[in-house]
Amino acid sequence: MIEIESLISLAVIGFAAGFFFSVPVAGPVSIIITSHALKGDRHFAFFTAFGAAIIDIIYCFIAVFGFTQLYEWYRPYIPITLVLGAVFLFFIGLRIRKTSLDLDHFDEQNKLKVPAKRFQRRGKFMTGFMINLLNPSLFIGWLTSSFLILSLAASLGLNVGGLNYMIGNNVESVNGHNESHLLQPLDSIKTQAADVARHKTELKTARKYQLLNSLSYAVAVGVGSVVWFYIFSGFLVRHRKKLQIGLINKIIHGMGFVLWIFGAYLFYEALNIFLG
């Protein structure tokens, strides 16, 4: 019989993780969403968040379900992915820095774009989708954070369906391939993962419902992320006119520059792997 309690617990935990991990305006997706929300374009923010959440769900599912053999296949392509991600962020940052916002004529500017709405939605979705897809550290991030979160939840008595033990095994199997500074968080939880992996009985039980439990957690993570960005972008859109137009433009241009920094960091990590 399916353990409804564990499915509900994992959905709540996943939603909370996706919501609160999205709060810091520090990543590329957050910066792009913030910059467009300050322009009043909440639709862009929503579809970008939705596209990014799809990759969050996929990476999170792979991390908790145990497709760690895919990481072994993907590992040789990480430097290329990092370079592509750096180039993509550079061009997105360039577009943002070229933005010159005029709030007094924002509605008229939007009307000119109406005929291309379907194309724009696809473009907004693909922006978030591609940024997260070209960020290989995202898989490691969800692997480590999910392990810590689910281990904590289990220690508090919540029913996580043994998923914390499954992730413990996954962390152990991936840990040997830690080649980049992006992947170093794995080292700090290696001992915990080894300890968790010894619970053979719990592992056997967890495998029985692993697919459903993993889906419940991963999908909830994506939903939590989208909900946060929807609330956050709505807040910025409603209150943006309280800020001076010059200040908003400076903030947006500054965010474009921060994206360049992210791109430079990805390129630096690619060089480290190539030369290492």
PDB file of C-alpha atoms in Angstrom:
ATOM      1  CA  MET A   1       0.000   0.000   0.000  1.00  0.00           C
ATOM      2  CA  ILE A   2       1.269   3.484  -0.897  1.00  0.00           C
ATOM      3  CA  GLU A   3       2.416   5.477   2.131  1.00  0.00           C
ATOM      4  CA  ILE A   4       0.240   8.597   1.849  1.00  0.00           C
ATOM      5  CA  GLU A   5       1.843  10.084   4.951  1.00  0.00           C
ATOM      6  CA  SER A   6       5.320  10.055   3.402  1.00  0.00           C
ATOM      7  CA  LEU A   7       4.039  11.509   0.111  1.00  0.00           C
ATOM      8  CA  ILE A   8       2.374  14.404   1.944  1.00  0.00           C
ATOM      9  CA  SER A   9       5.401  14.983   4.179  1.00  0.00           C
ATOM     10  CA  LEU A  10       7.762  15.021   1.196  1.00  0.00           C
ATOM     11  CA  ALA A  11       5.471  17.373  -0.729  1.00  0.00           C
ATOM     12  CA  VAL A  12       5.381  19.839   2.183  1.00  0.00           C
ATOM     13  CA  ILE A  13       9.152  19.590   2.750  1.00  0.00           C
ATOM     14  CA  GLY A  14       9.852  19.957  -0.980  1.00  0.00           C
ATOM     15  CA  PHE A  15       7.561  22.983  -1.293  1.00  0.00           C
ATOM     16  CA  ALA A  16       9.236  24.668   1.681  1.00  0.00           C
ATOM     17  CA  ALA A  17      12.701  23.907   0.271  1.00  0.00           C
ATOM     18  CA  GLY A  18      11.843  25.256  -3.185  1.00  0.00           C
ATOM     19  CA  PHE A  19      10.191  28.353  -1.714  1.00  0.00           C
ATOM     20  CA  PHE A  20      12.832  29.367   0.823  1.00  0.00           C
ATOM     21  CA  PHE A  21      15.876  28.421  -1.275  1.00  0.00           C
ATOM     22  CA  SER A  22      14.563  30.787  -3.953  1.00  0.00           C
ATOM     23  CA  VAL A  23      14.248  33.741  -1.571  1.00  0.00           C
ATOM     24  CA  PRO A  24      17.823  35.127  -1.809  1.00  0.00           C
ATOM     25  CA  VAL A  25      18.136  37.375  -4.878  1.00  0.00           C
ATOM     26  CA  ALA A  26      21.597  36.002  -5.576  1.00  0.00           C
ATOM     27  CA  GLY A  27      21.392  33.609  -8.534  1.00  0.00           C
ATOM     28  CA  PRO A  28      21.163  34.336 -12.272  1.00  0.00           C
ATOM     29  CA  VAL A  29      17.466  33.397 -12.498  1.00  0.00           C
ATOM     30  CA  SER A  30      16.600  35.576  -9.480  1.00  0.00           C
ATOM     31  CA  ILE A  31      18.471  38.520 -10.974  1.00  0.00           C
ATOM     32  CA  ILE A  32      16.729  38.236 -14.354  1.00  0.00           C
ATOM     33  CA  ILE A  33      13.301  37.916 -12.718  1.00  0.00           C
ATOM     34  CA  THR A  34      13.993  40.904 -10.451  1.00  0.00           C
ATOM     35  CA  SER A  35      15.172  43.096 -13.330  1.00  0.00           C
ATOM     36  CA  HIS A  36      12.043  42.397 -15.406  1.00  0.00           C
ATOM     37  CA  ALA A  37       9.709  42.755 -12.426  1.00  0.00           C
ATOM     38  CA  LEU A  38      11.171  46.234 -11.863  1.00  0.00           C
ATOM     39  CA  LYS A  39      10.192  46.983 -15.459  1.00  0.00           C
ATOM     40  CA  GLY A  40       6.639  45.894 -14.618  1.00  0.00           C
ATOM     41  CA  ASP A  41       6.828  42.711 -16.710  1.00  0.00           C
ATOM     42  CA  ARG A  42       5.390  40.129 -14.308  1.00  0.00           C
ATOM     43  CA  HIS A  43       4.635  37.707 -17.150  1.00  0.00           C
ATOM     44  CA  PHE A  44       8.321  37.515 -18.004  1.00  0.00           C
ATOM     45  CA  ALA A  45       9.107  36.815 -14.348  1.00  0.00           C
ATOM     46  CA  PHE A  46       6.496  34.043 -14.131  1.00  0.00           C
ATOM     47  CA  PHE A  47       7.430  32.216 -17.343  1.00  0.00           C
ATOM     48  CA  THR A  48      11.156  32.517 -16.596  1.00  0.00           C
ATOM     49  CA  ALA A  49      10.567  31.072 -13.115  1.00  0.00           C
ATOM     50  CA  PHE A  50       8.455  28.299 -14.639  1.00  0.00           C
ATOM     51  CA  GLY A  51      11.176  27.383 -17.140  1.00  0.00           C
ATOM     52  CA  ALA A  52      13.829  27.364 -14.410  1.00  0.00           C
ATOM     53  CA  ALA A  53      11.581  25.263 -12.156  1.00  0.00           C
ATOM     54  CA  ILE A  54      11.308  22.520 -14.793  1.00  0.00           C
ATOM     55  CA  ILE A  55      15.079  22.028 -14.624  1.00  0.00           C
ATOM     56  CA  ASP A  56      14.963  22.236 -10.817  1.00  0.00           C
ATOM     57  CA  ILE A  57      12.425  19.402 -10.839  1.00  0.00           C
ATOM     58  CA  ILE A  58      14.485  17.289 -13.254  1.00  0.00           C
ATOM     59  CA  TYR A  59      17.803  17.768 -11.431  1.00  0.00           C
ATOM     60  CA  CYS A  60      16.171  17.298  -8.042  1.00  0.00           C
ATOM     61  CA  PHE A  61      14.426  14.116  -9.191  1.00  0.00           C
ATOM     62  CA  ILE A  62      17.665  12.711 -10.621  1.00  0.00           C
ATOM     63  CA  ALA A  63      19.466  13.534  -7.368  1.00  0.00           C
ATOM     64  CA  VAL A  64      16.947  11.884  -5.031  1.00  0.00           C
ATOM     65  CA  PHE A  65      15.823   9.007  -7.269  1.00  0.00           C
ATOM     66  CA  GLY A  66      19.344   7.723  -7.752  1.00  0.00           C
ATOM     67  CA  PHE A  67      20.204   8.236 -11.419  1.00  0.00           C
ATOM     68  CA  THR A  68      23.733   9.043 -10.318  1.00  0.00           C
ATOM     69  CA  GLN A  69      25.106   6.935 -13.170  1.00  0.00           C
ATOM     70  CA  LEU A  70      23.900   9.762 -15.423  1.00  0.00           C
ATOM     71  CA  TYR A  71      26.351  12.026 -13.648  1.00  0.00           C
ATOM     72  CA  GLU A  72      29.223   9.734 -14.670  1.00  0.00           C
ATOM     73  CA  TRP A  73      28.091  10.057 -18.304  1.00  0.00           C
ATOM     74  CA  TYR A  74      27.581  13.818 -18.000  1.00  0.00           C
ATOM     75  CA  ARG A  75      30.851  14.556 -16.167  1.00  0.00           C
ATOM     76  CA  PRO A  76      33.109  14.885 -19.276  1.00  0.00           C
ATOM     77  CA  TYR A  77      30.757  17.523 -20.720  1.00  0.00           C
ATOM     78  CA  ILE A  78      30.673  19.742 -17.616  1.00  0.00           C
ATOM     79  CA  PRO A  79      33.426  22.137 -18.846  1.00  0.00           C
ATOM     80  CA  ILE A  80      31.623  22.645 -22.179  1.00  0.00           C
ATOM     81  CA  THR A  81      28.341  23.217 -20.359  1.00  0.00           C
ATOM     82  CA  LEU A  82      30.009  25.783 -18.103  1.00  0.00           C
ATOM     83  CA  VAL A  83      31.402  27.693 -21.099  1.00  0.00           C
ATOM     84  CA  LEU A  84      27.993  27.686 -22.823  1.00  0.00           C
ATOM     85  CA  GLY A  85      26.403  28.891 -19.587  1.00  0.00           C
ATOM     86  CA  ALA A  86      28.974  31.689 -19.311  1.00  0.00           C
ATOM     87  CA  VAL A  87      28.288  32.854 -22.888  1.00  0.00           C
ATOM     88  CA  PHE A  88      24.514  32.688 -22.346  1.00  0.00           C
ATOM     89  CA  LEU A  89      24.729  34.747 -19.144  1.00  0.00           C
ATOM     90  CA  PHE A  90      26.971  37.296 -20.876  1.00  0.00           C
ATOM     91  CA  PHE A  91      24.402  37.958 -23.614  1.00  0.00           C
ATOM     92  CA  ILE A  92      21.494  38.054 -21.149  1.00  0.00           C
ATOM     93  CA  GLY A  93      23.482  40.503 -19.016  1.00  0.00           C
ATOM     94  CA  LEU A  94      24.234  42.610 -22.096  1.00  0.00           C
ATOM     95  CA  ARG A  95      20.522  42.819 -22.955  1.00  0.00           C
ATOM     96  CA  ILE A  96      19.681  43.837 -19.393  1.00  0.00           C
ATOM     97  CA  ARG A  97      22.388  46.524 -19.331  1.00  0.00           C
ATOM     98  CA  LYS A  98      21.032  47.970 -22.592  1.00  0.00           C
ATOM     99  CA  THR A  99      17.615  48.419 -20.973  1.00  0.00           C
ATOM    100  CA  SER A 100      16.440  52.003 -20.606  1.00  0.00           C
ATOM    101  CA  LEU A 101      13.189  52.050 -18.679  1.00  0.00           C
ATOM    102  CA  ASP A 102      10.507  54.725 -18.996  1.00  0.00           C
ATOM    103  CA  LEU A 103       7.695  53.954 -16.542  1.00  0.00           C
ATOM    104  CA  ASP A 104       5.508  56.761 -17.884  1.00  0.00           C
ATOM    105  CA  HIS A 105       5.260  55.016 -21.282  1.00  0.00           C
ATOM    106  CA  PHE A 106       5.521  51.412 -20.115  1.00  0.00           C
ATOM    107  CA  ASP A 107       1.944  50.501 -21.099  1.00  0.00           C
ATOM    108  CA  GLU A 108       2.420  51.904 -24.612  1.00  0.00           C
ATOM    109  CA  GLN A 109       5.659  49.960 -24.980  1.00  0.00           C
ATOM    110  CA  ASN A 110       3.882  46.742 -24.002  1.00  0.00           C
ATOM    111  CA  LYS A 111       1.124  47.267 -26.591  1.00  0.00           C
ATOM    112  CA  LEU A 112       3.672  47.169 -29.374  1.00  0.00           C
ATOM    113  CA  LYS A 113       4.637  43.644 -28.299  1.00  0.00           C
ATOM    114  CA  VAL A 114       1.141  42.093 -28.225  1.00  0.00           C
ATOM    115  CA  PRO A 115       1.276  40.359 -31.668  1.00  0.00           C
ATOM    116  CA  ALA A 116       4.310  38.354 -30.566  1.00  0.00           C
ATOM    117  CA  LYS A 117       2.892  37.129 -27.243  1.00  0.00           C
ATOM    118  CA  ARG A 118       3.170  33.409 -27.994  1.00  0.00           C
ATOM    119  CA  PHE A 119       6.755  33.764 -29.167  1.00  0.00           C
ATOM    120  CA  GLN A 120       7.577  35.900 -26.129  1.00  0.00           C
ATOM    121  CA  ARG A 121       6.145  33.356 -23.705  1.00  0.00           C
ATOM    122  CA  ARG A 122       8.295  30.673 -25.293  1.00  0.00           C
ATOM    123  CA  GLY A 123      11.338  32.947 -25.098  1.00  0.00           C
ATOM    124  CA  LYS A 124      10.700  33.786 -21.441  1.00  0.00           C
ATOM    125  CA  PHE A 125      10.270  30.111 -20.570  1.00  0.00           C
ATOM    126  CA  MET A 126      13.440  29.145 -22.458  1.00  0.00           C
ATOM    127  CA  THR A 127      15.458  31.867 -20.714  1.00  0.00           C
ATOM    128  CA  GLY A 128      14.874  30.323 -17.285  1.00  0.00           C
ATOM    129  CA  PHE A 129      15.072  26.800 -18.701  1.00  0.00           C
ATOM    130  CA  MET A 130      18.453  27.328 -20.389  1.00  0.00           C
ATOM    131  CA  ILE A 131      20.061  29.222 -17.498  1.00  0.00           C
ATOM    132  CA  ASN A 132      19.401  26.354 -15.087  1.00  0.00           C
ATOM    133  CA  LEU A 133      20.134  23.679 -17.702  1.00  0.00           C
ATOM    134  CA  LEU A 134      23.582  25.188 -18.305  1.00  0.00           C
ATOM    135  CA  ASN A 135      24.365  25.219 -14.582  1.00  0.00           C
ATOM    136  CA  PRO A 136      25.786  21.751 -13.737  1.00  0.00           C
ATOM    137  CA  SER A 137      26.348  22.710 -10.102  1.00  0.00           C
ATOM    138  CA  LEU A 138      22.559  22.745  -9.668  1.00  0.00           C
ATOM    139  CA  PHE A 139      22.472  18.929  -9.561  1.00  0.00           C
ATOM    140  CA  ILE A 140      25.106  18.831  -6.826  1.00  0.00           C
ATOM    141  CA  GLY A 141      23.322  21.630  -4.991  1.00  0.00           C
ATOM    142  CA  TRP A 142      20.034  19.737  -4.884  1.00  0.00           C
ATOM    143  CA  LEU A 143      21.779  16.469  -4.028  1.00  0.00           C
ATOM    144  CA  THR A 144      23.538  17.903  -0.977  1.00  0.00           C
ATOM    145  CA  SER A 145      20.758  20.222   0.209  1.00  0.00           C
ATOM    146  CA  SER A 146      18.082  17.527  -0.174  1.00  0.00           C
ATOM    147  CA  PHE A 147      20.193  15.063   1.784  1.00  0.00           C
ATOM    148  CA  LEU A 148      20.629  17.522   4.653  1.00  0.00           C
ATOM    149  CA  ILE A 149      16.978  18.657   4.633  1.00  0.00           C
ATOM    150  CA  LEU A 150      15.503  15.154   4.521  1.00  0.00           C
ATOM    151  CA  SER A 151      17.946  13.863   7.142  1.00  0.00           C
ATOM    152  CA  LEU A 152      16.916  16.724   9.436  1.00  0.00           C
ATOM    153  CA  ALA A 153      13.217  16.083   8.762  1.00  0.00           C
ATOM    154  CA  ALA A 154      13.649  12.378   9.528  1.00  0.00           C
ATOM    155  CA  SER A 155      15.495  13.185  12.770  1.00  0.00           C
ATOM    156  CA  LEU A 156      12.512  15.344  13.799  1.00  0.00           C
ATOM    157  CA  GLY A 157      10.205  12.361  13.360  1.00  0.00           C
ATOM    158  CA  LEU A 158       8.697  13.222   9.970  1.00  0.00           C
ATOM    159  CA  ASN A 159       7.974  10.335   7.617  1.00  0.00           C
ATOM    160  CA  VAL A 160      10.156  10.863   4.531  1.00  0.00           C
ATOM    161  CA  GLY A 161       9.747   7.312   3.261  1.00  0.00           C
ATOM    162  CA  GLY A 162      13.420   6.488   3.767  1.00  0.00           C
ATOM    163  CA  LEU A 163      14.383   8.904   1.007  1.00  0.00           C
ATOM    164  CA  ASN A 164      17.165  10.326   3.181  1.00  0.00           C
ATOM    165  CA  TYR A 165      18.860   6.912   3.097  1.00  0.00           C
ATOM    166  CA  MET A 166      18.561   6.719  -0.680  1.00  0.00           C
ATOM    167  CA  ILE A 167      20.161  10.147  -1.071  1.00  0.00           C
ATOM    168  CA  GLY A 168      22.897   9.077   1.335  1.00  0.00           C
ATOM    169  CA  ASN A 169      23.792   6.326  -1.120  1.00  0.00           C
ATOM    170  CA  ASN A 170      23.682   8.786  -4.016  1.00  0.00           C
ATOM    171  CA  VAL A 171      26.022  11.217  -2.253  1.00  0.00           C
ATOM    172  CA  GLU A 172      28.489   8.393  -1.650  1.00  0.00           C
ATOM    173  CA  SER A 173      28.443   7.321  -5.310  1.00  0.00           C
ATOM    174  CA  VAL A 174      28.946  10.840  -6.681  1.00  0.00           C
ATOM    175  CA  ASN A 175      31.478  11.977  -4.088  1.00  0.00           C
ATOM    176  CA  GLY A 176      34.372  10.248  -5.831  1.00  0.00           C
ATOM    177  CA  HIS A 177      33.908  12.440  -8.913  1.00  0.00           C
ATOM    178  CA  ASN A 178      34.348  15.776  -7.147  1.00  0.00           C
ATOM    179  CA  GLU A 179      36.604  17.683  -9.553  1.00  0.00           C
ATOM    180  CA  SER A 180      35.567  21.333  -9.266  1.00  0.00           C
ATOM    181  CA  HIS A 181      35.117  23.993  -6.596  1.00  0.00           C
ATOM    182  CA  LEU A 182      31.462  23.935  -7.635  1.00  0.00           C
ATOM    183  CA  LEU A 183      31.206  20.388  -6.299  1.00  0.00           C
ATOM    184  CA  GLN A 184      33.085  20.785  -2.997  1.00  0.00           C
ATOM    185  CA  PRO A 185      29.975  20.802  -0.746  1.00  0.00           C
ATOM    186  CA  LEU A 186      29.929  17.016  -1.154  1.00  0.00           C
ATOM    187  CA  ASP A 187      33.087  16.674   0.930  1.00  0.00           C
ATOM    188  CA  SER A 188      31.502  18.229   4.010  1.00  0.00           C
ATOM    189  CA  ILE A 189      28.732  15.610   4.190  1.00  0.00           C
ATOM    190  CA  LYS A 190      30.697  12.537   3.100  1.00  0.00           C
ATOM    191  CA  THR A 191      30.831  11.096   6.630  1.00  0.00           C
ATOM    192  CA  GLN A 192      27.102  11.638   7.202  1.00  0.00           C
ATOM    193  CA  ALA A 193      26.276  10.009   3.874  1.00  0.00           C
ATOM    194  CA  ALA A 194      28.416   6.972   4.683  1.00  0.00           C
ATOM    195  CA  ASP A 195      26.647   6.577   8.022  1.00  0.00           C
ATOM    196  CA  VAL A 196      23.190   6.843   6.470  1.00  0.00           C
ATOM    197  CA  ALA A 197      24.072   4.357   3.724  1.00  0.00           C
ATOM    198  CA  ARG A 198      24.634   1.632   6.353  1.00  0.00           C
ATOM    199  CA  HIS A 199      20.915   1.397   7.151  1.00  0.00           C
ATOM    200  CA  LYS A 200      20.171  -1.555   4.860  1.00  0.00           C
ATOM    201  CA  THR A 201      16.641  -2.224   6.155  1.00  0.00           C
ATOM    202  CA  GLU A 202      15.519   1.358   5.641  1.00  0.00           C
ATOM    203  CA  LEU A 203      17.101   1.360   2.186  1.00  0.00           C
ATOM    204  CA  LYS A 204      15.124  -1.723   1.190  1.00  0.00           C
ATOM    205  CA  THR A 205      11.850  -0.119   2.316  1.00  0.00           C
ATOM    206  CA  ALA A 206      12.702   3.176   0.639  1.00  0.00           C
ATOM    207  CA  ARG A 207      13.324   1.540  -2.747  1.00  0.00           C
ATOM    208  CA  LYS A 208       9.767   0.166  -2.780  1.00  0.00           C
ATOM    209  CA  TYR A 209       8.196   3.620  -3.091  1.00  0.00           C
ATOM    210  CA  GLN A 210      11.253   5.496  -4.346  1.00  0.00           C
ATOM    211  CA  LEU A 211       9.713   6.667  -7.638  1.00  0.00           C
ATOM    212  CA  LEU A 212       6.557   8.154  -6.096  1.00  0.00           C
ATOM    213  CA  ASN A 213       8.416   9.667  -3.147  1.00  0.00           C
ATOM    214  CA  SER A 214      11.048  11.218  -5.415  1.00  0.00           C
ATOM    215  CA  LEU A 215       8.394  12.682  -7.728  1.00  0.00           C
ATOM    216  CA  SER A 216       6.409  14.068  -4.798  1.00  0.00           C
ATOM    217  CA  TYR A 217       9.478  15.836  -3.412  1.00  0.00           C
ATOM    218  CA  ALA A 218      10.925  17.070  -6.720  1.00  0.00           C
ATOM    219  CA  VAL A 219       7.655  18.449  -8.133  1.00  0.00           C
ATOM    220  CA  ALA A 220       6.923  20.212  -4.832  1.00  0.00           C
ATOM    221  CA  VAL A 221      10.375  21.842  -4.988  1.00  0.00           C
ATOM    222  CA  GLY A 222       9.546  23.285  -8.424  1.00  0.00           C
ATOM    223  CA  VAL A 223       6.104  24.475  -7.307  1.00  0.00           C
ATOM    224  CA  GLY A 224       7.580  26.155  -4.230  1.00  0.00           C
ATOM    225  CA  SER A 225      10.115  28.005  -6.370  1.00  0.00           C
ATOM    226  CA  VAL A 226       7.481  29.265  -8.829  1.00  0.00           C
ATOM    227  CA  VAL A 227       5.161  30.379  -6.012  1.00  0.00           C
ATOM    228  CA  TRP A 228       7.940  32.421  -4.390  1.00  0.00           C
ATOM    229  CA  PHE A 229       8.907  34.151  -7.625  1.00  0.00           C
ATOM    230  CA  TYR A 230       5.238  34.860  -8.421  1.00  0.00           C
ATOM    231  CA  ILE A 231       4.754  36.535  -5.022  1.00  0.00           C
ATOM    232  CA  PHE A 232       8.101  38.338  -5.190  1.00  0.00           C
ATOM    233  CA  SER A 233       7.618  39.643  -8.745  1.00  0.00           C
ATOM    234  CA  GLY A 234       4.084  40.789  -7.881  1.00  0.00           C
ATOM    235  CA  PHE A 235       5.433  42.762  -4.924  1.00  0.00           C
ATOM    236  CA  LEU A 236       8.082  44.443  -7.103  1.00  0.00           C
ATOM    237  CA  VAL A 237       5.586  45.266  -9.867  1.00  0.00           C
ATOM    238  CA  ARG A 238       3.147  46.863  -7.400  1.00  0.00           C
ATOM    239  CA  HIS A 239       5.751  48.965  -5.618  1.00  0.00           C
ATOM    240  CA  ARG A 240       8.219  49.810  -8.394  1.00  0.00           C
ATOM    241  CA  LYS A 241       6.680  53.256  -8.989  1.00  0.00           C
ATOM    242  CA  LYS A 242       7.646  54.276  -5.468  1.00  0.00           C
ATOM    243  CA  LEU A 243      11.253  54.225  -6.645  1.00  0.00           C
ATOM    244  CA  GLN A 244      12.834  56.888  -8.810  1.00  0.00           C
ATOM    245  CA  ILE A 245      13.165  55.863 -12.458  1.00  0.00           C
ATOM    246  CA  GLY A 246      16.883  56.639 -12.428  1.00  0.00           C
ATOM    247  CA  LEU A 247      17.425  54.386  -9.423  1.00  0.00           C
ATOM    248  CA  ILE A 248      15.472  51.512 -11.010  1.00  0.00           C
ATOM    249  CA  ASN A 249      17.546  51.770 -14.193  1.00  0.00           C
ATOM    250  CA  LYS A 250      20.742  51.723 -12.138  1.00  0.00           C
ATOM    251  CA  ILE A 251      19.567  48.637 -10.234  1.00  0.00           C
ATOM    252  CA  ILE A 252      18.661  46.855 -13.479  1.00  0.00           C
ATOM    253  CA  HIS A 253      21.974  47.759 -15.117  1.00  0.00           C
ATOM    254  CA  GLY A 254      23.806  46.621 -11.981  1.00  0.00           C
ATOM    255  CA  MET A 255      22.044  43.257 -12.177  1.00  0.00           C
ATOM    256  CA  GLY A 256      23.257  42.873 -15.746  1.00  0.00           C
ATOM    257  CA  PHE A 257      26.793  43.408 -14.480  1.00  0.00           C
ATOM    258  CA  VAL A 258      26.263  40.777 -11.752  1.00  0.00           C
ATOM    259  CA  LEU A 259      25.213  38.298 -14.455  1.00  0.00           C
ATOM    260  CA  TRP A 260      28.552  38.978 -16.165  1.00  0.00           C
ATOM    261  CA  ILE A 261      30.275  38.102 -12.882  1.00  0.00           C
ATOM    262  CA  PHE A 262      28.350  34.823 -12.732  1.00  0.00           C
ATOM    263  CA  GLY A 263      29.356  34.137 -16.338  1.00  0.00           C
ATOM    264  CA  ALA A 264      33.008  34.877 -15.560  1.00  0.00           C
ATOM    265  CA  TYR A 265      32.845  32.494 -12.599  1.00  0.00           C
ATOM    266  CA  LEU A 266      31.423  29.687 -14.741  1.00  0.00           C
ATOM    267  CA  PHE A 267      34.164  30.290 -17.319  1.00  0.00           C
ATOM    268  CA  TYR A 268      36.793  30.220 -14.541  1.00  0.00           C
ATOM    269  CA  GLU A 269      35.451  26.880 -13.281  1.00  0.00           C
ATOM    270  CA  ALA A 270      35.535  25.478 -16.826  1.00  0.00           C
ATOM    271  CA  LEU A 271      39.202  26.490 -17.128  1.00  0.00           C
ATOM    272  CA  ASN A 272      39.961  24.844 -13.778  1.00  0.00           C
ATOM    273  CA  ILE A 273      38.522  21.553 -15.014  1.00  0.00           C
ATOM    274  CA  PHE A 274      40.219  21.796 -18.429  1.00  0.00           C
ATOM    275  CA  LEU A 275      43.631  22.587 -16.914  1.00  0.00           C
ATOM    276  CA  GLY A 276      43.225  20.348 -13.881  1.00  0.00           C
TER     277      GLY A 276
END
